[in-house]
mmCIF file of C-alpha atoms in Angstrom:
data_model
loop_
_atom_site.group_PDB
_atom_site.id
_atom_site.type_symbol
_atom_site.label_atom_id
_atom_site.label_comp_id
_atom_site.label_asym_id
_atom_site.label_seq_id
_atom_site.Cartn_x
_atom_site.Cartn_y
_atom_site.Cartn_z
ATOM 1 C CA UNK B 1 2.148 35.767 82.138
ATOM 2 C CA UNK B 2 -0.409 38.196 80.761
ATOM 3 C CA UNK B 3 -1.178 39.994 84.034
ATOM 4 C CA UNK B 4 1.823 41.809 85.525
ATOM 5 C CA UNK B 5 0.242 41.655 88.985
ATOM 6 C CA UNK B 6 0.707 37.881 89.030
ATOM 7 C CA UNK B 7 4.433 38.278 88.389
ATOM 8 C CA UNK B 8 5.274 41.349 90.419
ATOM 9 C CA UNK B 9 2.237 42.301 92.491
ATOM 10 C CA UNK B 10 2.907 39.839 95.290
ATOM 11 C CA UNK B 11 3.341 40.989 98.874
ATOM 12 C CA UNK B 12 6.756 41.183 100.539
ATOM 13 C CA UNK B 13 6.396 37.866 102.383
ATOM 14 C CA UNK B 14 5.461 36.037 99.186
ATOM 15 C CA UNK B 15 8.422 37.562 97.339
ATOM 16 C CA UNK B 16 10.709 36.257 100.085
ATOM 17 C CA UNK B 17 9.083 32.824 99.758
ATOM 18 C CA UNK B 18 9.666 32.881 95.995
ATOM 19 C CA UNK B 19 13.336 33.763 96.513
ATOM 20 C CA UNK B 20 13.640 30.779 98.867
ATOM 21 C CA UNK B 21 11.973 28.466 96.337
ATOM 22 C CA UNK B 22 14.367 29.637 93.618
ATOM 23 C CA UNK B 23 17.364 29.133 95.884
ATOM 24 C CA UNK B 24 16.411 25.713 97.202
ATOM 25 C CA UNK B 25 15.004 24.194 94.006
ATOM 26 C CA UNK B 26 17.404 26.012 91.654
ATOM 27 C CA UNK B 27 14.404 26.355 89.376
ATOM 28 C CA UNK B 28 12.125 29.269 88.486
ATOM 29 C CA UNK B 29 8.942 29.645 90.525
ATOM 30 C CA UNK B 30 6.147 27.894 88.639
ATOM 31 C CA UNK B 31 3.427 30.251 87.442
ATOM 32 C CA UNK B 32 0.734 28.217 89.208
ATOM 33 C CA UNK B 33 2.379 29.098 92.524
ATOM 34 C CA UNK B 34 2.284 32.787 91.589
ATOM 35 C CA UNK B 35 -1.428 32.387 90.800
ATOM 36 C CA UNK B 36 -2.412 30.690 94.053
ATOM 37 C CA UNK B 37 -0.331 33.074 96.168
ATOM 38 C CA UNK B 38 -1.709 36.258 94.583
ATOM 39 C CA UNK B 39 -4.486 37.616 96.823
ATOM 40 C CA UNK B 40 -4.779 34.097 98.180
ATOM 41 C CA UNK B 41 -7.947 34.882 100.113
ATOM 42 C CA UNK B 42 -9.832 35.384 96.827
ATOM 43 C CA UNK B 43 -8.881 32.278 94.854
ATOM 44 C CA UNK B 44 -5.740 30.400 95.903
ATOM 45 C CA UNK B 45 -6.645 29.604 99.510
ATOM 46 C CA UNK B 46 -10.232 28.442 98.995
ATOM 47 C CA UNK B 47 -9.395 26.603 95.757
ATOM 48 C CA UNK B 48 -6.378 24.786 97.213
ATOM 49 C CA UNK B 49 -8.705 23.248 99.806
ATOM 50 C CA UNK B 50 -10.896 21.884 96.985
ATOM 51 C CA UNK B 51 -7.954 20.575 94.988
ATOM 52 C CA UNK B 52 -6.156 19.004 97.952
ATOM 53 C CA UNK B 53 -9.310 17.107 98.942
ATOM 54 C CA UNK B 54 -9.914 15.967 95.349
ATOM 55 C CA UNK B 55 -6.304 14.897 94.751
ATOM 56 C CA UNK B 56 -5.152 13.692 98.163
ATOM 57 C CA UNK B 57 -8.352 13.102 100.146
ATOM 58 C CA UNK B 58 -9.541 9.547 100.865
ATOM 59 C CA UNK B 59 -10.427 7.705 97.645
ATOM 60 C CA UNK B 60 -10.141 4.246 96.163
ATOM 61 C CA UNK B 61 -8.415 5.927 93.217
ATOM 62 C CA UNK B 62 -4.680 6.089 93.852
ATOM 63 C CA UNK B 63 -2.764 9.368 93.755
ATOM 64 C CA UNK B 64 -1.319 8.203 90.425
ATOM 65 C CA UNK B 65 -4.799 7.534 89.018
ATOM 66 C CA UNK B 66 -5.976 11.008 90.011
ATOM 67 C CA UNK B 67 -2.875 12.721 88.631
ATOM 68 C CA UNK B 68 -3.361 10.775 85.408
ATOM 69 C CA UNK B 69 -6.953 12.053 85.266
ATOM 70 C CA UNK B 70 -5.628 15.587 85.739
ATOM 71 C CA UNK B 71 -3.093 15.172 82.926
ATOM 72 C CA UNK B 72 -5.660 13.748 80.511
ATOM 73 C CA UNK B 73 -8.220 16.447 81.343
ATOM 74 C CA UNK B 74 -5.504 19.039 80.667
ATOM 75 C CA UNK B 75 -4.586 17.398 77.379
ATOM 76 C CA UNK B 76 -8.250 17.361 76.341
ATOM 77 C CA UNK B 77 -8.424 21.086 77.112
ATOM 78 C CA UNK B 78 -5.329 21.703 74.995
ATOM 79 C CA UNK B 79 -3.478 23.008 78.071
ATOM 80 C CA UNK B 80 0.210 22.274 77.543
ATOM 81 C CA UNK B 81 1.282 23.617 80.929
ATOM 82 C CA UNK B 82 -1.056 21.426 82.989
ATOM 83 C CA UNK B 83 -0.503 18.365 80.791
ATOM 84 C CA UNK B 84 3.260 18.508 81.342
ATOM 85 C CA UNK B 85 2.936 19.343 85.023
ATOM 86 C CA UNK B 86 0.558 16.510 85.902
ATOM 87 C CA UNK B 87 2.167 14.028 83.567
ATOM 88 C CA UNK B 88 5.291 14.480 85.692
ATOM 89 C CA UNK B 89 3.327 13.989 88.931
ATOM 90 C CA UNK B 90 1.543 10.879 87.587
ATOM 91 C CA UNK B 91 4.845 9.395 86.424
ATOM 92 C CA UNK B 92 6.316 9.971 89.875
ATOM 93 C CA UNK B 93 3.286 8.547 91.676
ATOM 94 C CA UNK B 94 3.091 5.413 89.541
ATOM 95 C CA UNK B 95 6.878 5.145 89.088
ATOM 96 C CA UNK B 96 5.900 4.150 85.551
ATOM 97 C CA UNK B 97 6.546 6.581 82.706
ATOM 98 C CA UNK B 98 5.413 4.120 80.038
ATOM 99 C CA UNK B 99 1.958 3.722 81.523
ATOM 100 C CA UNK B 100 1.365 7.478 81.633
ATOM 101 C CA UNK B 101 2.766 7.957 78.154
ATOM 102 C CA UNK B 102 0.560 5.171 76.772
ATOM 103 C CA UNK B 103 -2.638 6.638 78.250
ATOM 104 C CA UNK B 104 -1.862 10.154 77.040
ATOM 105 C CA UNK B 105 -1.032 8.823 73.564
ATOM 106 C CA UNK B 106 -4.015 6.514 73.180
ATOM 107 C CA UNK B 107 -6.425 5.824 76.013
ATOM 108 C CA UNK B 108 -8.172 2.990 74.167
ATOM 109 C CA UNK B 109 -5.071 0.880 73.501
ATOM 110 C CA UNK B 110 -3.245 1.529 76.787
ATOM 111 C CA UNK B 111 -2.826 -1.337 79.252
ATOM 112 C CA UNK B 112 -4.919 -0.077 82.184
ATOM 113 C CA UNK B 113 -7.841 -1.540 84.090
ATOM 114 C CA UNK B 114 -11.282 -1.098 82.567
ATOM 115 C CA UNK B 115 -12.879 0.907 85.390
ATOM 116 C CA UNK B 116 -10.110 3.518 85.077
ATOM 117 C CA UNK B 117 -10.276 3.542 81.276
ATOM 118 C CA UNK B 118 -14.073 4.018 81.270
ATOM 119 C CA UNK B 119 -13.791 6.766 83.878
ATOM 120 C CA UNK B 120 -11.105 8.583 81.893
ATOM 121 C CA UNK B 121 -13.223 8.277 78.747
ATOM 122 C CA UNK B 122 -16.170 9.894 80.524
ATOM 123 C CA UNK B 123 -13.992 12.686 81.954
ATOM 124 C CA UNK B 124 -12.659 13.439 78.462
ATOM 125 C CA UNK B 125 -16.190 13.705 77.081
ATOM 126 C CA UNK B 126 -17.294 15.946 79.947
ATOM 127 C CA UNK B 127 -14.266 18.182 79.386
ATOM 128 C CA UNK B 128 -14.596 18.270 75.600
ATOM 129 C CA UNK B 129 -18.385 18.596 75.325
ATOM 130 C CA UNK B 130 -19.111 20.218 78.718
ATOM 131 C CA UNK B 131 -21.775 17.582 79.465
ATOM 132 C CA UNK B 132 -22.368 13.859 79.929
ATOM 133 C CA UNK B 133 -25.690 12.037 80.238
ATOM 134 C CA UNK B 134 -26.976 9.077 82.250
ATOM 135 C CA UNK B 135 -25.946 6.619 79.523
ATOM 136 C CA UNK B 136 -22.357 7.870 79.721
ATOM 137 C CA UNK B 137 -22.396 7.268 83.463
ATOM 138 C CA UNK B 138 -24.020 3.839 83.097
ATOM 139 C CA UNK B 139 -21.162 2.828 80.791
ATOM 140 C CA UNK B 140 -18.650 3.687 83.539
ATOM 141 C CA UNK B 141 -20.645 1.761 86.144
ATOM 142 C CA UNK B 142 -20.906 -1.215 83.772
ATOM 143 C CA UNK B 143 -17.119 -1.199 83.391
ATOM 144 C CA UNK B 144 -16.814 -1.738 87.135
ATOM 145 C CA UNK B 145 -16.314 1.720 88.636
ATOM 146 C CA UNK B 146 -18.390 2.470 91.736
ATOM 147 C CA UNK B 147 -20.670 5.451 92.213
ATOM 148 C CA UNK B 148 -18.190 6.834 94.752
ATOM 149 C CA UNK B 149 -15.295 6.454 92.340
ATOM 150 C CA UNK B 150 -17.259 8.431 89.751
ATOM 151 C CA UNK B 151 -17.951 11.184 92.286
ATOM 152 C CA UNK B 152 -14.279 11.283 93.228
ATOM 153 C CA UNK B 153 -13.264 11.505 89.561
ATOM 154 C CA UNK B 154 -15.729 14.353 88.984
ATOM 155 C CA UNK B 155 -14.085 16.250 91.839
ATOM 156 C CA UNK B 156 -10.731 15.942 90.045
ATOM 157 C CA UNK B 157 -12.435 17.099 86.856
ATOM 158 C CA UNK B 158 -13.850 20.188 88.579
ATOM 159 C CA UNK B 159 -10.443 21.233 89.881
ATOM 160 C CA UNK B 160 -8.589 20.729 86.633
ATOM 161 C CA UNK B 161 -11.221 22.253 84.434
ATOM 162 C CA UNK B 162 -10.789 25.339 86.582
ATOM 163 C CA UNK B 163 -6.990 25.394 86.783
ATOM 164 C CA UNK B 164 -6.387 24.583 83.120
ATOM 165 C CA UNK B 165 -8.572 27.472 82.029
ATOM 166 C CA UNK B 166 -6.629 29.860 84.240
ATOM 167 C CA UNK B 167 -3.263 28.554 83.040
ATOM 168 C CA UNK B 168 -4.205 29.252 79.426
ATOM 169 C CA UNK B 169 -6.082 32.514 80.023
ATOM 170 C CA UNK B 170 -3.263 34.021 82.103
ATOM 171 C CA UNK B 171 -0.594 32.663 79.757
ATOM 172 C CA UNK B 172 1.484 30.494 82.088
ATOM 173 C CA UNK B 173 5.053 30.211 80.827
ATOM 174 C CA UNK B 174 5.950 26.574 80.129
ATOM 175 C CA UNK B 175 9.305 25.897 81.818
ATOM 176 C CA UNK B 176 11.772 23.075 81.155
ATOM 177 C CA UNK B 177 11.257 19.521 82.422
ATOM 178 C CA UNK B 178 13.456 20.012 85.508
ATOM 179 C CA UNK B 179 11.103 22.681 86.860
ATOM 180 C CA UNK B 180 8.129 20.352 86.435
ATOM 181 C CA UNK B 181 10.089 17.517 88.074
ATOM 182 C CA UNK B 182 10.769 19.755 91.082
ATOM 183 C CA UNK B 183 7.081 20.717 91.193
ATOM 184 C CA UNK B 184 6.043 17.061 90.986
ATOM 185 C CA UNK B 185 8.287 16.135 93.908
ATOM 186 C CA UNK B 186 6.707 18.874 95.988
ATOM 187 C CA UNK B 187 3.138 17.835 95.092
ATOM 188 C CA UNK B 188 3.872 14.187 95.896
ATOM 189 C CA UNK B 189 5.402 15.085 99.237
ATOM 190 C CA UNK B 190 3.047 17.859 100.361
ATOM 191 C CA UNK B 191 -0.074 17.765 98.226
ATOM 192 C CA UNK B 192 -1.888 20.923 97.180
ATOM 193 C CA UNK B 193 -1.900 22.834 100.474
ATOM 194 C CA UNK X 1 -14.463 9.016 99.166
ATOM 195 C CA UNK X 2 -13.137 12.516 98.901
ATOM 196 C CA UNK X 3 -15.740 15.186 99.613
ATOM 197 C CA UNK X 4 -15.293 18.561 97.988
ATOM 198 C CA UNK X 5 -18.870 19.768 98.496
ATOM 199 C CA UNK X 6 -18.227 22.184 101.369
ATOM 200 C CA UNK X 7 -14.919 23.454 100.010
ATOM 201 C CA UNK X 8 -16.437 23.922 96.553
ATOM 202 C CA UNK X 9 -19.389 25.874 97.939
ATOM 203 C CA UNK X 10 -16.949 28.022 99.911
ATOM 204 C CA UNK X 11 -14.859 28.948 96.875
ATOM 205 C CA UNK X 12 -17.948 29.831 94.826
ATOM 206 C CA UNK X 13 -19.373 31.922 97.676
ATOM 207 C CA UNK X 14 -16.023 33.693 98.104
ATOM 208 C CA UNK X 15 -15.551 34.704 94.494
ATOM 209 C CA UNK X 16 -19.165 35.757 93.945
ATOM 210 C CA UNK X 17 -20.216 37.236 97.278
ATOM 211 C CA UNK X 18 -17.007 38.241 99.054
ATOM 212 C CA UNK X 19 -15.070 41.473 98.714
ATOM 213 C CA UNK X 20 -13.580 42.174 95.331
ATOM 214 C CA UNK X 21 -12.343 44.856 92.961
ATOM 215 C CA UNK X 22 -14.840 43.876 90.247
ATOM 216 C CA UNK X 23 -18.507 44.427 91.052
ATOM 217 C CA UNK X 24 -20.558 41.443 92.251
ATOM 218 C CA UNK X 25 -22.693 41.828 89.102
ATOM 219 C CA UNK X 26 -19.620 41.598 86.852
ATOM 220 C CA UNK X 27 -18.299 38.577 88.714
ATOM 221 C CA UNK X 28 -21.688 36.854 88.527
ATOM 222 C CA UNK X 29 -21.998 37.628 84.802
ATOM 223 C CA UNK X 30 -18.540 36.160 84.164
ATOM 224 C CA UNK X 31 -19.363 33.086 86.249
ATOM 225 C CA UNK X 32 -22.553 32.553 84.215
ATOM 226 C CA UNK X 33 -20.929 33.587 80.905
ATOM 227 C CA UNK X 34 -23.925 35.726 80.122
ATOM 228 C CA UNK X 35 -24.895 39.383 79.979
ATOM 229 C CA UNK X 36 -21.436 40.862 79.321
ATOM 230 C CA UNK X 37 -20.725 43.509 76.691
ATOM 231 C CA UNK X 38 -17.702 43.539 74.366
ATOM 232 C CA UNK X 39 -14.778 43.112 74.666
ATOM 233 C CA UNK X 40 -15.316 41.204 77.904
ATOM 234 C CA UNK X 41 -17.914 38.893 76.391
ATOM 235 C CA UNK X 42 -15.392 37.522 73.907
ATOM 236 C CA UNK X 43 -12.692 37.009 76.554
ATOM 237 C CA UNK X 44 -15.001 35.328 79.042
ATOM 238 C CA UNK X 45 -16.591 33.104 76.411
ATOM 239 C CA UNK X 46 -13.114 31.946 75.370
ATOM 240 C CA UNK X 47 -12.166 31.207 78.972
ATOM 241 C CA UNK X 48 -15.336 29.175 79.399
ATOM 242 C CA UNK X 49 -15.347 27.243 76.128
ATOM 243 C CA UNK X 50 -11.761 27.047 74.831
ATOM 244 C CA UNK X 51 -9.306 28.840 77.065
ATOM 245 C CA UNK X 52 -6.304 27.807 74.967
ATOM 246 C CA UNK X 53 -7.506 30.336 72.380
ATOM 247 C CA UNK X 54 -7.170 33.333 74.718
ATOM 248 C CA UNK X 55 -4.609 35.781 73.321
ATOM 249 C CA UNK X 56 -2.619 38.763 74.575
ATOM 250 C CA UNK X 57 -5.034 40.916 72.568
ATOM 251 C CA UNK X 58 -8.034 39.573 74.488
ATOM 252 C CA UNK X 59 -6.467 40.599 77.802
ATOM 253 C CA UNK X 60 -5.276 43.923 76.330
ATOM 254 C CA UNK X 61 -8.831 44.571 75.143
ATOM 255 C CA UNK X 62 -10.193 44.053 78.648
ATOM 256 C CA UNK X 63 -7.518 46.418 79.984
ATOM 257 C CA UNK X 64 -8.321 49.034 77.315
ATOM 258 C CA UNK X 65 -12.003 48.893 78.286
ATOM 259 C CA UNK X 66 -10.988 50.381 81.632
ATOM 260 C CA UNK X 67 -10.637 47.322 83.810
ATOM 261 C CA UNK X 68 -7.726 47.056 86.205
ATOM 262 C CA UNK X 69 -5.580 43.926 86.276
ATOM 263 C CA UNK X 70 -7.155 42.974 89.594
ATOM 264 C CA UNK X 71 -10.615 43.194 88.069
ATOM 265 C CA UNK X 72 -9.521 41.092 85.077
ATOM 266 C CA UNK X 73 -7.966 38.556 87.473
ATOM 267 C CA UNK X 74 -11.234 38.235 89.368
ATOM 268 C CA UNK X 75 -13.584 37.930 86.431
ATOM 269 C CA UNK X 76 -11.375 35.379 84.645
ATOM 270 C CA UNK X 77 -11.285 33.302 87.837
ATOM 271 C CA UNK X 78 -15.085 33.562 88.034
ATOM 272 C CA UNK X 79 -15.453 32.474 84.396
ATOM 273 C CA UNK X 80 -13.232 29.426 84.874
ATOM 274 C CA UNK X 81 -14.953 28.287 88.048
ATOM 275 C CA UNK X 82 -18.363 28.971 86.527
ATOM 276 C CA UNK X 83 -17.762 26.701 83.553
ATOM 277 C CA UNK X 84 -16.224 23.957 85.709
ATOM 278 C CA UNK X 85 -19.248 24.224 87.991
ATOM 279 C CA UNK X 86 -21.716 23.764 85.126
ATOM 280 C CA UNK X 87 -19.813 20.711 83.930
ATOM 281 C CA UNK X 88 -19.682 19.272 87.450
ATOM 282 C CA UNK X 89 -23.376 19.881 88.173
ATOM 283 C CA UNK X 90 -24.419 18.346 84.845
ATOM 284 C CA UNK X 91 -22.329 15.234 85.502
ATOM 285 C CA UNK X 92 -23.619 14.851 89.071
ATOM 286 C CA UNK X 93 -27.201 15.065 87.741
ATOM 287 C CA UNK X 94 -26.366 12.369 85.175
ATOM 288 C CA UNK X 95 -24.889 10.228 87.963
ATOM 289 C CA UNK X 96 -28.047 10.694 90.023
ATOM 290 C CA UNK X 97 -30.232 9.739 87.041
ATOM 291 C CA UNK X 98 -28.106 6.678 86.260
ATOM 292 C CA UNK X 99 -28.243 5.353 89.816
ATOM 293 C CA UNK X 100 -31.821 6.280 90.711
ATOM 294 C CA UNK X 101 -33.873 3.303 91.884
ATOM 295 C CA UNK X 102 -36.813 2.674 89.546
#
């Protein structure tokens, strides 16, 4: 972590919470938790409300679909931390590691439904090139995704294009798979609040 | 149909207009990725366009320019949300154009 305040500048109550997390999960506290808890009124609190709505609010995309979007957006951004974290959540939500692995390896050859594939393709372009045009959107609609599904997917994209940038800029430490598994269990049980 | 519009507006208003250790002008400049002098310009442009390229030296440079860690924290957050906002707004405009009735 490149800013010492994110590691050690937390208030007393948050430090106690971190000690509890370490004791109960037997894993280190994930750096994203340190980020959202640090001066939570500035970023963590308001942003968690956005992310919880995008990832767990009402949508015809499943939780697994949205976590898969998050993982692929992270991969497109070159963010190892977020790719591993949300790959684990998507695998847990779908209960299907092969599906997640196939999409992250090659979106075009993976066995997923066309509306999801076209949506993921558009999200990758938006993330990579910072823009999409009406033709890109028409291609997603033509593949069978609804206007509302596109809006919901763009909400996921907003959240993870924010969080991935912060993970890389602040230098999140990539922990072992067991820490991400513990984080995934928490996110599937409680969401992003 | 998840709806992030109010929550998204709230987070942008908080980081740009609420209390902070960095000045509102600095936070706005980072959000817009424009009008910053070196070494901040380089750091913020990396956060916006390819954050995986940010290095320890980029953060050290911001620190050496006189910024506190809290100020760096705030302006990096503003830069990340600013770029995600531009992407989101561009895509919503494309969605509107694609679904507009002729």
